[in-house]
Amino acid sequence: MMSLNLLLVEDDAVFAQGLADELRGFDHAVTVAADGREALAAVDSVPFDAVVLDRMLPKVDGMSVLARLRGSNMTLPVIMLTALGRSVEKVEGLEAGADDYVVKPIAAAELNARLLAMVRGRRWTAGSSDTIRAGDIVVSPTRFRAWRAGTAIDLGKLEFKLLAEFVANADTVMTRAMLIERVWGYDFAPTTNIVDVYVRHLRVKLTAAGGEDPILTVRGVGYMLRG
């Protein structure tokens, strides 16, 4: 059974707690957000596998949350779970970018099945995933965000590009020439040790987020990120 990291966005505290407990019974981790603003902040800081999104929310409504996610090219899978079940409302939700639209009430077992099917479908579609992973490191290329063991890592643009290359090629030795071409865009080796400097910065930030240094130095060749 696949375990997911879920965001449940629901302003009815009693309903949210009950549904969250049921989803945890399927071995999922569940974070609950009570309004749209809280949901957007959570999505920006945590690498969720999917979102269960109510449509009628305070502060920022569900449709606006969905619009912001899709407007920023975020491919995070979203199931809209709402009491609004007219055909026109379902069409609106799906056209706005929801992957599925479910009307309350729904059995937790059915919601779980829909979540698993939705996430599996995304993972089987090449290039559609919002995140790439290597070990406990997660990178979201569309959001320019990275996490280690769930802790957000504050990276500059080039540091992020360097980490993304390492994660995408985990357990593969990357030569300095390859990194210079892919990260800096040079087709020649600069006279400075720019790669080594940035790898050093990256190591400091990765270890500060938790765990041992995951970047292995391959003498005379380059570097490799342990997957």
PDB file of N, CA and C in Angstrom, residues 46-105:
ATOM      1  N   VAL A  46       5.923  22.604   2.287  1.00  0.00           N
ATOM      2  CA  VAL A  46       5.989  21.154   2.493  1.00  0.00           C
ATOM      3  C   VAL A  46       5.755  20.435   1.158  1.00  0.00           C
ATOM      4  N   PRO A  47       6.516  19.383   0.842  1.00  0.00           N
ATOM      5  CA  PRO A  47       6.326  18.637  -0.410  1.00  0.00           C
ATOM      6  C   PRO A  47       5.216  17.586  -0.292  1.00  0.00           C
ATOM      7  N   PHE A  48       3.971  18.010  -0.430  1.00  0.00           N
ATOM      8  CA  PHE A  48       2.848  17.078  -0.344  1.00  0.00           C
ATOM      9  C   PHE A  48       2.741  16.228  -1.612  1.00  0.00           C
ATOM     10  N   ASP A  49       2.179  15.030  -1.447  1.00  0.00           N
ATOM     11  CA  ASP A  49       1.911  14.164  -2.595  1.00  0.00           C
ATOM     12  C   ASP A  49       0.575  14.498  -3.245  1.00  0.00           C
ATOM     13  N   ALA A  50      -0.376  15.013  -2.468  1.00  0.00           N
ATOM     14  CA  ALA A  50      -1.696  15.341  -3.001  1.00  0.00           C
ATOM     15  C   ALA A  50      -2.432  16.250  -2.019  1.00  0.00           C
ATOM     16  N   VAL A  51      -3.462  16.928  -2.532  1.00  0.00           N
ATOM     17  CA  VAL A  51      -4.284  17.823  -1.720  1.00  0.00           C
ATOM     18  C   VAL A  51      -5.750  17.408  -1.838  1.00  0.00           C
ATOM     19  N   VAL A  52      -6.436  17.351  -0.698  1.00  0.00           N
ATOM     20  CA  VAL A  52      -7.886  17.180  -0.666  1.00  0.00           C
ATOM     21  C   VAL A  52      -8.440  18.548  -0.305  1.00  0.00           C
ATOM     22  N   LEU A  53      -9.152  19.174  -1.224  1.00  0.00           N
ATOM     23  CA  LEU A  53      -9.485  20.597  -1.135  1.00  0.00           C
ATOM     24  C   LEU A  53     -10.983  20.844  -1.104  1.00  0.00           C
ATOM     25  N   ASP A  54     -11.461  21.482  -0.013  1.00  0.00           N
ATOM     26  CA  ASP A  54     -12.857  21.922   0.051  1.00  0.00           C
ATOM     27  C   ASP A  54     -13.021  23.132  -0.864  1.00  0.00           C
ATOM     28  N   ARG A  55     -14.213  23.309  -1.376  1.00  0.00           N
ATOM     29  CA  ARG A  55     -14.442  24.431  -2.287  1.00  0.00           C
ATOM     30  C   ARG A  55     -14.814  25.711  -1.530  1.00  0.00           C
ATOM     31  N   MET A  56     -15.647  25.577  -0.497  1.00  0.00           N
ATOM     32  CA  MET A  56     -16.115  26.744   0.270  1.00  0.00           C
ATOM     33  C   MET A  56     -15.224  26.913   1.491  1.00  0.00           C
ATOM     34  N   LEU A  57     -14.282  27.862   1.406  1.00  0.00           N
ATOM     35  CA  LEU A  57     -13.303  28.090   2.465  1.00  0.00           C
ATOM     36  C   LEU A  57     -13.251  29.572   2.830  1.00  0.00           C
ATOM     37  N   PRO A  58     -12.916  29.878   4.086  1.00  0.00           N
ATOM     38  CA  PRO A  58     -12.733  31.286   4.459  1.00  0.00           C
ATOM     39  C   PRO A  58     -11.403  31.829   3.949  1.00  0.00           C
ATOM     40  N   LYS A  59     -11.306  33.156   3.921  1.00  0.00           N
ATOM     41  CA  LYS A  59     -10.094  33.906   3.538  1.00  0.00           C
ATOM     42  C   LYS A  59      -9.763  33.753   2.057  1.00  0.00           C
ATOM     43  N   VAL A  60      -9.454  32.554   1.602  1.00  0.00           N
ATOM     44  CA  VAL A  60      -9.254  32.290   0.174  1.00  0.00           C
ATOM     45  C   VAL A  60     -10.037  31.032  -0.157  1.00  0.00           C
ATOM     46  N   ASP A  61     -11.004  31.118  -1.073  1.00  0.00           N
ATOM     47  CA  ASP A  61     -11.859  29.967  -1.355  1.00  0.00           C
ATOM     48  C   ASP A  61     -11.112  28.901  -2.163  1.00  0.00           C
ATOM     49  N   GLY A  62     -11.699  27.696  -2.216  1.00  0.00           N
ATOM     50  CA  GLY A  62     -11.040  26.561  -2.850  1.00  0.00           C
ATOM     51  C   GLY A  62     -10.726  26.768  -4.318  1.00  0.00           C
ATOM     52  N   MET A  63     -11.630  27.402  -5.043  1.00  0.00           N
ATOM     53  CA  MET A  63     -11.380  27.645  -6.462  1.00  0.00           C
ATOM     54  C   MET A  63     -10.198  28.596  -6.656  1.00  0.00           C
ATOM     55  N   SER A  64     -10.071  29.577  -5.763  1.00  0.00           N
ATOM     56  CA  SER A  64      -8.943  30.512  -5.858  1.00  0.00           C
ATOM     57  C   SER A  64      -7.638  29.822  -5.494  1.00  0.00           C
ATOM     58  N   VAL A  65      -7.678  28.931  -4.507  1.00  0.00           N
ATOM     59  CA  VAL A  65      -6.491  28.153  -4.161  1.00  0.00           C
ATOM     60  C   VAL A  65      -6.041  27.339  -5.376  1.00  0.00           C
ATOM     61  N   LEU A  66      -6.991  26.667  -6.003  1.00  0.00           N
ATOM     62  CA  LEU A  66      -6.692  25.851  -7.181  1.00  0.00           C
ATOM     63  C   LEU A  66      -6.128  26.709  -8.312  1.00  0.00           C
ATOM     64  N   ALA A  67      -6.719  27.883  -8.517  1.00  0.00           N
ATOM     65  CA  ALA A  67      -6.251  28.775  -9.579  1.00  0.00           C
ATOM     66  C   ALA A  67      -4.808  29.223  -9.336  1.00  0.00           C
ATOM     67  N   ARG A  68      -4.476  29.482  -8.089  1.00  0.00           N
ATOM     68  CA  ARG A  68      -3.107  29.911  -7.773  1.00  0.00           C
ATOM     69  C   ARG A  68      -2.109  28.769  -7.978  1.00  0.00           C
ATOM     70  N   LEU A  69      -2.503  27.567  -7.603  1.00  0.00           N
ATOM     71  CA  LEU A  69      -1.630  26.418  -7.813  1.00  0.00           C
ATOM     72  C   LEU A  69      -1.358  26.201  -9.296  1.00  0.00           C
ATOM     73  N   ARG A  70      -2.422  26.177 -10.072  1.00  0.00           N
ATOM     74  CA  ARG A  70      -2.260  25.932 -11.506  1.00  0.00           C
ATOM     75  C   ARG A  70      -1.644  27.122 -12.222  1.00  0.00           C
ATOM     76  N   GLY A  71      -1.914  28.329 -11.730  1.00  0.00           N
ATOM     77  CA  GLY A  71      -1.337  29.527 -12.336  1.00  0.00           C
ATOM     78  C   GLY A  71       0.165  29.595 -12.180  1.00  0.00           C
ATOM     79  N   SER A  72       0.682  28.912 -11.143  1.00  0.00           N
ATOM     80  CA  SER A  72       2.137  28.871 -10.937  1.00  0.00           C
ATOM     81  C   SER A  72       2.741  27.592 -11.512  1.00  0.00           C
ATOM     82  N   ASN A  73       1.967  26.914 -12.380  1.00  0.00           N
ATOM     83  CA  ASN A  73       2.412  25.680 -13.053  1.00  0.00           C
ATOM     84  C   ASN A  73       2.703  24.535 -12.087  1.00  0.00           C
ATOM     85  N   MET A  74       2.035  24.538 -10.934  1.00  0.00           N
ATOM     86  CA  MET A  74       2.228  23.489  -9.954  1.00  0.00           C
ATOM     87  C   MET A  74       1.354  22.291 -10.329  1.00  0.00           C
ATOM     88  N   THR A  75       1.982  21.141 -10.504  1.00  0.00           N
ATOM     89  CA  THR A  75       1.255  19.953 -10.951  1.00  0.00           C
ATOM     90  C   THR A  75       0.799  19.075  -9.796  1.00  0.00           C
ATOM     91  N   LEU A  76       0.870  19.581  -8.580  1.00  0.00           N
ATOM     92  CA  LEU A  76       0.451  18.839  -7.395  1.00  0.00           C
ATOM     93  C   LEU A  76      -0.971  18.310  -7.570  1.00  0.00           C
ATOM     94  N   PRO A  77      -1.197  16.996  -7.434  1.00  0.00           N
ATOM     95  CA  PRO A  77      -2.538  16.434  -7.626  1.00  0.00           C
ATOM     96  C   PRO A  77      -3.541  16.973  -6.603  1.00  0.00           C
ATOM     97  N   VAL A  78      -4.737  17.313  -7.073  1.00  0.00           N
ATOM     98  CA  VAL A  78      -5.770  17.896  -6.210  1.00  0.00           C
ATOM     99  C   VAL A  78      -7.106  17.193  -6.428  1.00  0.00           C
ATOM    100  N   ILE A  79      -7.695  16.724  -5.334  1.00  0.00           N
ATOM    101  CA  ILE A  79      -9.086  16.257  -5.338  1.00  0.00           C
ATOM    102  C   ILE A  79      -9.922  17.317  -4.654  1.00  0.00           C
ATOM    103  N   MET A  80     -10.933  17.813  -5.328  1.00  0.00           N
ATOM    104  CA  MET A  80     -11.842  18.771  -4.714  1.00  0.00           C
ATOM    105  C   MET A  80     -12.963  17.982  -4.038  1.00  0.00           C
ATOM    106  N   LEU A  81     -13.105  18.154  -2.731  1.00  0.00           N
ATOM    107  CA  LEU A  81     -14.114  17.454  -1.924  1.00  0.00           C
ATOM    108  C   LEU A  81     -15.059  18.504  -1.363  1.00  0.00           C
ATOM    109  N   THR A  82     -16.313  18.512  -1.820  1.00  0.00           N
ATOM    110  CA  THR A  82     -17.211  19.618  -1.515  1.00  0.00           C
ATOM    111  C   THR A  82     -18.668  19.175  -1.477  1.00  0.00           C
ATOM    112  N   ALA A  83     -19.493  20.011  -0.856  1.00  0.00           N
ATOM    113  CA  ALA A  83     -20.937  19.762  -0.821  1.00  0.00           C
ATOM    114  C   ALA A  83     -21.608  20.261  -2.094  1.00  0.00           C
ATOM    115  N   LEU A  84     -20.892  21.022  -2.902  1.00  0.00           N
ATOM    116  CA  LEU A  84     -21.465  21.573  -4.138  1.00  0.00           C
ATOM    117  C   LEU A  84     -21.344  20.532  -5.242  1.00  0.00           C
ATOM    118  N   GLY A  85     -22.467  19.881  -5.556  1.00  0.00           N
ATOM    119  CA  GLY A  85     -22.400  18.735  -6.450  1.00  0.00           C
ATOM    120  C   GLY A  85     -23.202  18.826  -7.732  1.00  0.00           C
ATOM    121  N   ARG A  86     -23.640  20.040  -8.099  1.00  0.00           N
ATOM    122  CA  ARG A  86     -24.345  20.156  -9.375  1.00  0.00           C
ATOM    123  C   ARG A  86     -23.364  19.926 -10.524  1.00  0.00           C
ATOM    124  N   SER A  87     -23.899  19.487 -11.639  1.00  0.00           N
ATOM    125  CA  SER A  87     -23.058  19.173 -12.786  1.00  0.00           C
ATOM    126  C   SER A  87     -22.209  20.364 -13.207  1.00  0.00           C
ATOM    127  N   VAL A  88     -22.802  21.554 -13.215  1.00  0.00           N
ATOM    128  CA  VAL A  88     -22.066  22.745 -13.642  1.00  0.00           C
ATOM    129  C   VAL A  88     -20.927  23.040 -12.680  1.00  0.00           C
ATOM    130  N   GLU A  89     -21.128  22.751 -11.395  1.00  0.00           N
ATOM    131  CA  GLU A  89     -20.084  22.997 -10.391  1.00  0.00           C
ATOM    132  C   GLU A  89     -18.941  22.000 -10.544  1.00  0.00           C
ATOM    133  N   LYS A  90     -19.281  20.757 -10.865  1.00  0.00           N
ATOM    134  CA  LYS A  90     -18.244  19.760 -11.117  1.00  0.00           C
ATOM    135  C   LYS A  90     -17.406  20.156 -12.327  1.00  0.00           C
ATOM    136  N   VAL A  91     -18.066  20.595 -13.370  1.00  0.00           N
ATOM    137  CA  VAL A  91     -17.351  21.013 -14.584  1.00  0.00           C
ATOM    138  C   VAL A  91     -16.429  22.181 -14.280  1.00  0.00           C
ATOM    139  N   GLU A  92     -16.914  23.147 -13.492  1.00  0.00           N
ATOM    140  CA  GLU A  92     -16.085  24.303 -13.121  1.00  0.00           C
ATOM    141  C   GLU A  92     -14.824  23.860 -12.391  1.00  0.00           C
ATOM    142  N   GLY A  93     -14.985  22.948 -11.438  1.00  0.00           N
ATOM    143  CA  GLY A  93     -13.837  22.477 -10.670  1.00  0.00           C
ATOM    144  C   GLY A  93     -12.823  21.746 -11.525  1.00  0.00           C
ATOM    145  N   LEU A  94     -13.301  20.882 -12.395  1.00  0.00           N
ATOM    146  CA  LEU A  94     -12.405  20.115 -13.260  1.00  0.00           C
ATOM    147  C   LEU A  94     -11.719  21.012 -14.288  1.00  0.00           C
ATOM    148  N   GLU A  95     -12.459  21.945 -14.840  1.00  0.00           N
ATOM    149  CA  GLU A  95     -11.866  22.857 -15.820  1.00  0.00           C
ATOM    150  C   GLU A  95     -10.857  23.802 -15.177  1.00  0.00           C
ATOM    151  N   ALA A  96     -11.028  24.056 -13.869  1.00  0.00           N
ATOM    152  CA  ALA A  96     -10.087  24.926 -13.158  1.00  0.00           C
ATOM    153  C   ALA A  96      -8.780  24.212 -12.839  1.00  0.00           C
ATOM    154  N   GLY A  97      -8.772  22.878 -13.005  1.00  0.00           N
ATOM    155  CA  GLY A  97      -7.526  22.152 -12.801  1.00  0.00           C
ATOM    156  C   GLY A  97      -7.562  21.060 -11.762  1.00  0.00           C
ATOM    157  N   ALA A  98      -8.743  20.796 -11.148  1.00  0.00           N
ATOM    158  CA  ALA A  98      -8.828  19.684 -10.202  1.00  0.00           C
ATOM    159  C   ALA A  98      -8.653  18.366 -10.960  1.00  0.00           C
ATOM    160  N   ASP A  99      -7.954  17.422 -10.360  1.00  0.00           N
ATOM    161  CA  ASP A  99      -7.769  16.113 -10.983  1.00  0.00           C
ATOM    162  C   ASP A  99      -8.992  15.227 -10.782  1.00  0.00           C
ATOM    163  N   ASP A 100      -9.743  15.509  -9.715  1.00  0.00           N
ATOM    164  CA  ASP A 100     -10.953  14.747  -9.417  1.00  0.00           C
ATOM    165  C   ASP A 100     -11.884  15.667  -8.639  1.00  0.00           C
ATOM    166  N   TYR A 101     -13.190  15.407  -8.707  1.00  0.00           N
ATOM    167  CA  TYR A 101     -14.180  16.237  -8.016  1.00  0.00           C
ATOM    168  C   TYR A 101     -15.157  15.292  -7.336  1.00  0.00           C
ATOM    169  N   VAL A 102     -15.187  15.336  -6.010  1.00  0.00           N
ATOM    170  CA  VAL A 102     -15.976  14.392  -5.222  1.00  0.00           C
ATOM    171  C   VAL A 102     -16.957  15.160  -4.345  1.00  0.00           C
ATOM    172  N   VAL A 103     -18.185  14.662  -4.292  1.00  0.00           N
ATOM    173  CA  VAL A 103     -19.229  15.318  -3.504  1.00  0.00           C
ATOM    174  C   VAL A 103     -19.353  14.637  -2.143  1.00  0.00           C
ATOM    175  N   LYS A 104     -19.407  15.453  -1.090  1.00  0.00           N
ATOM    176  CA  LYS A 104     -19.620  14.940   0.268  1.00  0.00           C
ATOM    177  C   LYS A 104     -21.046  14.405   0.390  1.00  0.00           C
ATOM    178  N   PRO A 105     -21.241  13.399   1.229  1.00  0.00           N
ATOM    179  CA  PRO A 105     -20.236  12.634   1.973  1.00  0.00           C
ATOM    180  C   PRO A 105     -19.641  11.539   1.088  1.00  0.00           C
TER     181      PRO A 105
END
